[in-house]
PDB file of C-alpha atoms in Angstrom:
ATOM      1  CA  GLN A  19       8.169  11.127  10.387  1.00  0.00           C
ATOM      2  CA  GLN A  20       5.139   9.056  10.638  1.00  0.00           C
ATOM      3  CA  GLN A  21       2.434  11.393   8.518  1.00  0.00           C
ATOM      4  CA  VAL A  22      -0.456   8.980   8.901  1.00  0.00           C
ATOM      5  CA  LYS A  23      -0.463   7.594  12.721  1.00  0.00           C
ATOM      6  CA  GLN A  24      -2.306   4.340  13.006  1.00  0.00           C
ATOM      7  CA  SER A  25      -4.175   1.960  16.339  1.00  0.00           C
ATOM      8  CA  PRO A  26      -3.796  -1.101  16.943  1.00  0.00           C
ATOM      9  CA  GLN A  27      -1.136  -2.527  15.589  1.00  0.00           C
ATOM     10  CA  SER A  28      -3.337  -5.847  16.049  1.00  0.00           C
ATOM     11  CA  LEU A  29      -7.128  -6.308  16.796  1.00  0.00           C
ATOM     12  CA  ILE A  30      -8.772  -9.721  18.197  1.00  0.00           C
ATOM     13  CA  VAL A  31     -12.702  -9.644  17.704  1.00  0.00           C
ATOM     14  CA  GLN A  32     -15.807 -11.961  18.446  1.00  0.00           C
ATOM     15  CA  LYS A  33     -17.520 -13.129  15.125  1.00  0.00           C
ATOM     16  CA  GLY A  34     -20.844 -10.965  14.504  1.00  0.00           C
ATOM     17  CA  GLY A  35     -18.561  -8.430  17.071  1.00  0.00           C
ATOM     18  CA  ILE A  36     -17.677  -5.052  15.478  1.00  0.00           C
ATOM     19  CA  SER A  37     -14.221  -4.403  14.215  1.00  0.00           C
ATOM     20  CA  ILE A  38     -12.723  -0.256  15.297  1.00  0.00           C
ATOM     21  CA  ILE A  39      -9.205   0.687  13.105  1.00  0.00           C
ATOM     22  CA  ASN A  40      -8.771   4.477  14.469  1.00  0.00           C
ATOM     23  CA  CYS A  41      -5.958   6.955  11.709  1.00  0.00           C
ATOM     24  CA  ALA A  42      -5.505  10.330  12.211  1.00  0.00           C
ATOM     25  CA  TYR A  43      -3.554  12.938  10.305  1.00  0.00           C
ATOM     26  CA  GLU A  44      -1.804  15.307  10.707  1.00  0.00           C
ATOM     27  CA  ASN A  45      -0.734  16.688   6.696  1.00  0.00           C
ATOM     28  CA  THR A  46      -4.211  19.120   6.307  1.00  0.00           C
ATOM     29  CA  ALA A  47      -3.411  19.221   2.510  1.00  0.00           C
ATOM     30  CA  PHE A  48      -5.142  15.271   1.984  1.00  0.00           C
ATOM     31  CA  ASP A  49      -8.289  15.287   0.611  1.00  0.00           C
ATOM     32  CA  TYR A  50      -8.658  11.077  -0.187  1.00  0.00           C
ATOM     33  CA  PHE A  51      -9.155   8.463   2.471  1.00  0.00           C
ATOM     34  CA  PRO A  52      -8.308   5.539   0.934  1.00  0.00           C
ATOM     35  CA  TRP A  53      -8.797   1.835   3.906  1.00  0.00           C
ATOM     36  CA  TYR A  54      -6.407  -0.967   2.050  1.00  0.00           C
ATOM     37  CA  GLN A  55      -7.388  -4.051   3.000  1.00  0.00           C
ATOM     38  CA  GLN A  56      -4.229  -7.507   3.082  1.00  0.00           C
ATOM     39  CA  PHE A  57      -4.711 -11.200   2.727  1.00  0.00           C
ATOM     40  CA  PRO A  58      -1.923 -13.459   3.658  1.00  0.00           C
ATOM     41  CA  GLY A  59       0.760 -13.398   0.922  1.00  0.00           C
ATOM     42  CA  LYS A  60      -1.672 -11.055  -1.433  1.00  0.00           C
ATOM     43  CA  GLY A  61      -1.055  -7.608  -2.362  1.00  0.00           C
ATOM     44  CA  PRO A  62      -3.273  -4.812  -0.100  1.00  0.00           C
ATOM     45  CA  ALA A  63      -6.454  -4.404  -1.889  1.00  0.00           C
ATOM     46  CA  LEU A  64      -8.829  -1.115  -1.723  1.00  0.00           C
ATOM     47  CA  LEU A  65     -12.234  -1.392   0.512  1.00  0.00           C
ATOM     48  CA  ILE A  66     -13.091   1.717   0.904  1.00  0.00           C
ATOM     49  CA  ALA A  67     -12.459   5.256   0.568  1.00  0.00           C
ATOM     50  CA  ILE A  68     -14.048   9.249   1.801  1.00  0.00           C
ATOM     51  CA  ARG A  69     -13.147  12.370   1.261  1.00  0.00           C
ATOM     52  CA  PRO A  70     -12.937  15.402   3.418  1.00  0.00           C
ATOM     53  CA  ASP A  71     -16.293  16.610   2.046  1.00  0.00           C
ATOM     54  CA  VAL A  72     -18.192  13.985   3.671  1.00  0.00           C
ATOM     55  CA  SER A  73     -18.542  12.626   7.063  1.00  0.00           C
ATOM     56  CA  GLU A  74     -19.536   9.275   6.734  1.00  0.00           C
ATOM     57  CA  LYS A  75     -19.598   6.550   3.962  1.00  0.00           C
ATOM     58  CA  LYS A  76     -20.596   2.866   4.140  1.00  0.00           C
ATOM     59  CA  GLU A  77     -20.546   0.154   2.472  1.00  0.00           C
ATOM     60  CA  GLY A  78     -22.062  -2.703   3.298  1.00  0.00           C
ATOM     61  CA  ARG A  79     -20.647  -3.972   6.859  1.00  0.00           C
ATOM     62  CA  PHE A  80     -17.916  -1.549   6.227  1.00  0.00           C
ATOM     63  CA  THR A  81     -17.988   2.121   7.418  1.00  0.00           C
ATOM     64  CA  ILE A  82     -15.492   4.848   7.465  1.00  0.00           C
ATOM     65  CA  SER A  83     -15.751   7.748   9.863  1.00  0.00           C
ATOM     66  CA  PHE A  84     -14.370  11.123   9.663  1.00  0.00           C
ATOM     67  CA  ASN A  85     -13.504  14.394  11.443  1.00  0.00           C
ATOM     68  CA  LYS A  86     -12.326  16.910   9.365  1.00  0.00           C
ATOM     69  CA  SER A  87     -11.671  19.016  12.637  1.00  0.00           C
ATOM     70  CA  ALA A  88      -9.282  16.477  14.699  1.00  0.00           C
ATOM     71  CA  LYS A  89      -7.753  15.155  11.830  1.00  0.00           C
ATOM     72  CA  GLN A  90      -9.144  11.818  12.525  1.00  0.00           C
ATOM     73  CA  PHE A  91     -11.002   9.207  10.335  1.00  0.00           C
ATOM     74  CA  SER A  92     -11.777   5.656  10.861  1.00  0.00           C
ATOM     75  CA  LEU A  93     -12.708   2.331   9.629  1.00  0.00           C
ATOM     76  CA  HIS A  94     -15.843   0.399  11.608  1.00  0.00           C
ATOM     77  CA  ILE A  95     -16.426  -3.212  10.097  1.00  0.00           C
ATOM     78  CA  MET A  96     -20.212  -4.753  11.477  1.00  0.00           C
ATOM     79  CA  ASP A  97     -20.460  -8.450  12.331  1.00  0.00           C
ATOM     80  CA  SER A  98     -17.287  -9.062  11.516  1.00  0.00           C
ATOM     81  CA  GLN A  99     -16.720 -12.846   9.795  1.00  0.00           C
ATOM     82  CA  PRO A 100     -14.185 -14.836   9.756  1.00  0.00           C
ATOM     83  CA  GLY A 101     -12.913 -14.068   6.553  1.00  0.00           C
ATOM     84  CA  ASP A 102     -12.069 -10.530   7.551  1.00  0.00           C
ATOM     85  CA  SER A 103      -9.193 -12.228   9.216  1.00  0.00           C
ATOM     86  CA  ALA A 104      -6.611  -9.595   7.090  1.00  0.00           C
ATOM     87  CA  THR A 105      -4.278  -6.523   7.698  1.00  0.00           C
ATOM     88  CA  TYR A 106      -5.818  -3.371   7.538  1.00  0.00           C
ATOM     89  CA  PHE A 107      -4.415   0.072   6.250  1.00  0.00           C
ATOM     90  CA  CYS A 108      -5.843   3.404   6.524  1.00  0.00           C
ATOM     91  CA  ALA A 109      -3.995   5.741   3.724  1.00  0.00           C
ATOM     92  CA  ALA A 110      -4.233   9.555   2.680  1.00  0.00           C
ATOM     93  CA  LYS A 111      -2.930  11.351  -0.157  1.00  0.00           C
ATOM     94  CA  GLY A 112      -3.512  15.374  -1.495  1.00  0.00           C
ATOM     95  CA  ILE A 113      -2.949  16.037  -4.734  1.00  0.00           C
ATOM     96  CA  THR A 114       0.247  18.594  -4.872  1.00  0.00           C
ATOM     97  CA  GLY A 115       3.482  18.799  -2.699  1.00  0.00           C
ATOM     98  CA  THR A 116       4.385  16.594   0.105  1.00  0.00           C
ATOM     99  CA  ALA A 117       0.842  15.352   0.147  1.00  0.00           C
ATOM    100  CA  SER A 118       0.469  13.620  -3.716  1.00  0.00           C
ATOM    101  CA  LYS A 119       1.888  10.653  -2.862  1.00  0.00           C
ATOM    102  CA  LEU A 120      -0.331   7.637  -0.842  1.00  0.00           C
ATOM    103  CA  THR A 121       0.532   7.686   2.177  1.00  0.00           C
ATOM    104  CA  PHE A 122       0.322   4.725   4.710  1.00  0.00           C
ATOM    105  CA  GLY A 123      -0.520   3.773   8.173  1.00  0.00           C
ATOM    106  CA  THR A 124       0.611   1.024   9.540  1.00  0.00           C
ATOM    107  CA  GLY A 125      -1.340  -1.669   9.365  1.00  0.00           C
ATOM    108  CA  THR A 126      -3.830  -3.029  12.118  1.00  0.00           C
ATOM    109  CA  ARG A 127      -3.801  -7.329  11.916  1.00  0.00           C
ATOM    110  CA  LEU A 128      -6.976  -7.805  12.940  1.00  0.00           C
ATOM    111  CA  GLN A 129      -8.197 -11.424  13.462  1.00  0.00           C
ATOM    112  CA  VAL A 130     -12.279 -13.033  13.510  1.00  0.00           C
ATOM    113  CA  THR A 131     -12.254 -15.543  16.426  1.00  0.00           C
ATOM    114  CA  LEU A 132     -15.853 -17.843  15.995  1.00  0.00           C
TER     115      LEU A 132
ATOM    116  CA  ASP B   9      -6.711 -12.221 -16.810  1.00  0.00           C
ATOM    117  CA  THR B  10      -4.119 -10.700 -13.755  1.00  0.00           C
ATOM    118  CA  ALA B  11      -4.273  -6.438 -13.725  1.00  0.00           C
ATOM    119  CA  VAL B  12      -0.827  -6.278 -11.970  1.00  0.00           C
ATOM    120  CA  SER B  13       1.703  -9.043 -12.098  1.00  0.00           C
ATOM    121  CA  GLN B  14       4.679  -9.303 -11.089  1.00  0.00           C
ATOM    122  CA  THR B  15       7.668 -12.106 -11.716  1.00  0.00           C
ATOM    123  CA  PRO B  16       9.210 -13.782 -10.217  1.00  0.00           C
ATOM    124  CA  LYS B  17       7.032 -13.921  -6.731  1.00  0.00           C
ATOM    125  CA  TYR B  18      10.170 -15.308  -4.472  1.00  0.00           C
ATOM    126  CA  LEU B  19      13.876 -15.115  -5.025  1.00  0.00           C
ATOM    127  CA  VAL B  20      16.250 -16.354  -2.815  1.00  0.00           C
ATOM    128  CA  THR B  21      19.811 -14.766  -3.153  1.00  0.00           C
ATOM    129  CA  GLN B  22      22.859 -14.345  -1.999  1.00  0.00           C
ATOM    130  CA  MET B  23      24.100 -10.850  -0.629  1.00  0.00           C
ATOM    131  CA  GLY B  24      26.904  -8.706  -3.178  1.00  0.00           C
ATOM    132  CA  ASN B  25      24.284 -10.264  -6.052  1.00  0.00           C
ATOM    133  CA  ASP B  26      22.723  -8.362  -8.117  1.00  0.00           C
ATOM    134  CA  LYS B  27      18.499  -8.923  -9.165  1.00  0.00           C
ATOM    135  CA  SER B  28      15.885  -8.179 -10.812  1.00  0.00           C
ATOM    136  CA  ILE B  29      11.776  -7.794 -10.211  1.00  0.00           C
ATOM    137  CA  LYS B  30       9.346  -7.373 -13.282  1.00  0.00           C
ATOM    138  CA  CYS B  31       6.215  -6.001 -13.455  1.00  0.00           C
ATOM    139  CA  GLU B  32       3.620  -5.374 -15.659  1.00  0.00           C
ATOM    140  CA  GLN B  33       0.216  -4.272 -15.533  1.00  0.00           C
ATOM    141  CA  ASN B  34      -2.901  -4.703 -18.616  1.00  0.00           C
ATOM    142  CA  LEU B  35      -5.218  -1.943 -17.151  1.00  0.00           C
ATOM    143  CA  GLY B  36      -3.796   0.814 -19.218  1.00  0.00           C
ATOM    144  CA  HIS B  37      -2.844   2.906 -16.125  1.00  0.00           C
ATOM    145  CA  ASP B  38      -0.337   5.461 -16.118  1.00  0.00           C
ATOM    146  CA  THR B  39       1.136   5.232 -13.366  1.00  0.00           C
ATOM    147  CA  MET B  40       2.975   2.616 -11.822  1.00  0.00           C
ATOM    148  CA  TYR B  41       4.679   2.292  -8.199  1.00  0.00           C
ATOM    149  CA  TRP B  42       6.926   0.204  -6.116  1.00  0.00           C
ATOM    150  CA  TYR B  43       6.547  -0.273  -2.300  1.00  0.00           C
ATOM    151  CA  LYS B  44       8.650  -1.949   0.057  1.00  0.00           C
ATOM    152  CA  GLN B  45       6.765  -4.082   2.437  1.00  0.00           C
ATOM    153  CA  ASP B  46       9.349  -5.047   5.549  1.00  0.00           C
ATOM    154  CA  SER B  47       8.860  -7.378   8.397  1.00  0.00           C
ATOM    155  CA  LYS B  48       6.530  -5.708  10.281  1.00  0.00           C
ATOM    156  CA  LYS B  49       4.141  -4.658   7.017  1.00  0.00           C
ATOM    157  CA  PHE B  50       5.072  -1.401   6.388  1.00  0.00           C
ATOM    158  CA  LEU B  51       4.453  -0.271   3.410  1.00  0.00           C
ATOM    159  CA  LYS B  52       6.296   2.599   1.886  1.00  0.00           C
ATOM    160  CA  ILE B  53       6.863   3.984  -1.329  1.00  0.00           C
ATOM    161  CA  MET B  54      10.091   3.437  -3.229  1.00  0.00           C
ATOM    162  CA  PHE B  55       9.532   5.048  -6.758  1.00  0.00           C
ATOM    163  CA  SER B  56       6.829   6.648  -9.193  1.00  0.00           C
ATOM    164  CA  TYR B  57       6.716   7.020 -12.872  1.00  0.00           C
ATOM    165  CA  ASN B  58       4.168   8.181 -14.340  1.00  0.00           C
ATOM    166  CA  ASN B  59       4.091   7.471 -18.630  1.00  0.00           C
ATOM    167  CA  LYS B  60       7.853   6.710 -18.294  1.00  0.00           C
ATOM    168  CA  GLU B  61       8.718   9.627 -16.188  1.00  0.00           C
ATOM    169  CA  LEU B  62      10.436   9.120 -12.982  1.00  0.00           C
ATOM    170  CA  ILE B  63       8.107  11.519 -10.839  1.00  0.00           C
ATOM    171  CA  ILE B  64       8.589  10.125  -7.185  1.00  0.00           C
ATOM    172  CA  ASN B  65      11.727   8.736  -6.276  1.00  0.00           C
ATOM    173  CA  GLU B  66      12.012   8.253  -2.018  1.00  0.00           C
ATOM    174  CA  THR B  67      14.957   8.407   0.233  1.00  0.00           C
ATOM    175  CA  VAL B  68      16.401   5.005  -1.557  1.00  0.00           C
ATOM    176  CA  PRO B  69      19.807   3.687  -2.049  1.00  0.00           C
ATOM    177  CA  ASN B  70      21.536   4.157  -4.988  1.00  0.00           C
ATOM    178  CA  ARG B  71      21.341   0.244  -5.437  1.00  0.00           C
ATOM    179  CA  PHE B  72      18.109   0.134  -6.106  1.00  0.00           C
ATOM    180  CA  SER B  73      17.423   1.600  -9.702  1.00  0.00           C
ATOM    181  CA  PRO B  74      13.445   1.279 -11.817  1.00  0.00           C
ATOM    182  CA  LYS B  75      13.513   1.202 -15.017  1.00  0.00           C
ATOM    183  CA  SER B  76      10.175   1.713 -17.234  1.00  0.00           C
ATOM    184  CA  PRO B  77      10.812   0.332 -21.055  1.00  0.00           C
ATOM    185  CA  ASP B  78       7.031   2.004 -21.790  1.00  0.00           C
ATOM    186  CA  LYS B  79       3.837   2.780 -19.302  1.00  0.00           C
ATOM    187  CA  ALA B  80       2.598  -0.498 -18.879  1.00  0.00           C
ATOM    188  CA  HIS B  81       6.090  -2.069 -17.140  1.00  0.00           C
ATOM    189  CA  LEU B  82       7.928  -0.880 -13.746  1.00  0.00           C
ATOM    190  CA  ASN B  83      11.259  -3.274 -13.361  1.00  0.00           C
ATOM    191  CA  LEU B  84      12.847  -3.030 -10.622  1.00  0.00           C
ATOM    192  CA  HIS B  85      16.455  -4.196 -10.212  1.00  0.00           C
ATOM    193  CA  ILE B  86      18.492  -4.431  -7.451  1.00  0.00           C
ATOM    194  CA  ASN B  87      22.373  -4.360  -7.259  1.00  0.00           C
ATOM    195  CA  SER B  88      24.486  -6.162  -4.162  1.00  0.00           C
ATOM    196  CA  LEU B  89      21.523  -6.887  -2.222  1.00  0.00           C
ATOM    197  CA  GLU B  90      22.142  -7.141   1.706  1.00  0.00           C
ATOM    198  CA  LEU B  91      20.950  -8.678   4.739  1.00  0.00           C
ATOM    199  CA  GLY B  92      18.255  -5.712   4.694  1.00  0.00           C
ATOM    200  CA  ASP B  93      17.063  -5.424   0.879  1.00  0.00           C
ATOM    201  CA  SER B  94      15.447  -8.560   2.025  1.00  0.00           C
ATOM    202  CA  ALA B  95      11.386  -7.616   2.348  1.00  0.00           C
ATOM    203  CA  VAL B  96       8.687  -7.946   0.195  1.00  0.00           C
ATOM    204  CA  TYR B  97       8.367  -5.558  -3.362  1.00  0.00           C
ATOM    205  CA  PHE B  98       4.826  -5.051  -4.727  1.00  0.00           C
ATOM    206  CA  CYS B  99       4.559  -3.521  -7.634  1.00  0.00           C
ATOM    207  CA  ALA B 100       1.084  -0.793  -8.354  1.00  0.00           C
ATOM    208  CA  SER B 101      -0.158   0.957 -10.791  1.00  0.00           C
ATOM    209  CA  SER B 102      -3.583   3.771 -11.009  1.00  0.00           C
ATOM    210  CA  GLN B 103      -4.610   6.014 -13.655  1.00  0.00           C
ATOM    211  CA  GLY B 104      -3.350   9.150 -11.310  1.00  0.00           C
ATOM    212  CA  GLY B 105      -5.213  12.142 -10.272  1.00  0.00           C
ATOM    213  CA  GLY B 106      -6.991  13.041  -7.573  1.00  0.00           C
ATOM    214  CA  PRO B 107      -8.628   9.810  -6.261  1.00  0.00           C
ATOM    215  CA  ASP B 108      -5.969   7.845  -7.796  1.00  0.00           C
ATOM    216  CA  THR B 109      -7.454   3.794  -6.530  1.00  0.00           C
ATOM    217  CA  GLN B 110      -3.850   2.465  -6.695  1.00  0.00           C
ATOM    218  CA  TYR B 111      -3.948  -1.184  -8.072  1.00  0.00           C
ATOM    219  CA  PHE B 112      -1.295  -3.955  -5.911  1.00  0.00           C
ATOM    220  CA  GLY B 113       0.813  -6.945  -8.120  1.00  0.00           C
ATOM    221  CA  PRO B 114       1.334 -10.185  -5.177  1.00  0.00           C
ATOM    222  CA  GLY B 115       4.385  -9.087  -4.230  1.00  0.00           C
ATOM    223  CA  THR B 116       7.332 -10.291  -4.616  1.00  0.00           C
ATOM    224  CA  ARG B 117       9.651 -11.479  -1.140  1.00  0.00           C
ATOM    225  CA  LEU B 118      12.974 -11.499  -1.708  1.00  0.00           C
ATOM    226  CA  THR B 119      15.164 -13.407   0.857  1.00  0.00           C
ATOM    227  CA  VAL B 120      19.078 -12.575   1.077  1.00  0.00           C
ATOM    228  CA  LEU B 121      21.164 -14.808   2.585  1.00  0.00           C
TER     229      LEU B 121
END
């Protein structure tokens, strides 16, 4: 059972454009939603995270939008740069039971072209 | 200083062999994890230890056995390796609790021939 669904699988954006990656979750016990960035040959690293008490969080060019009623959240990368080319994973976690482990989406491979 | 380190980075071995991957974290975290990333980049948790105690054990063949000699180390031993075990294995650590930011190691690429 895929508890966190992520789309698209891959994305090509021109330099300066906006990259948008979407995730949807099923388990209402999730209360922490991080995004991880993974460069080739490296481990994933936390990029930005949000709790469900806010609808948006912005850090530099990266913004998470969160819709609790729809159980959806998305990552927006403004002014995308070639250095942003990586695989992005959304994830979700709660405190108890099956939600207590970090559950990852399937990943989106982003390529930013010149 | 490397926060989460793994050795070896690459491991090539024959089917049926037994191999180990070592992981160490110097972040002072209480919780450590093993993840498997397959060829499609899907990340799946395998095990989690908190203060040397196993707290998460996903549906993983019992050929995989984690061992935590202390809270800074979590090793993964794999018996009777199979072709399907080929993947990248990541160790991670976190302080635990709510937000629980996980810090990943560089990964070990295991190739079973």
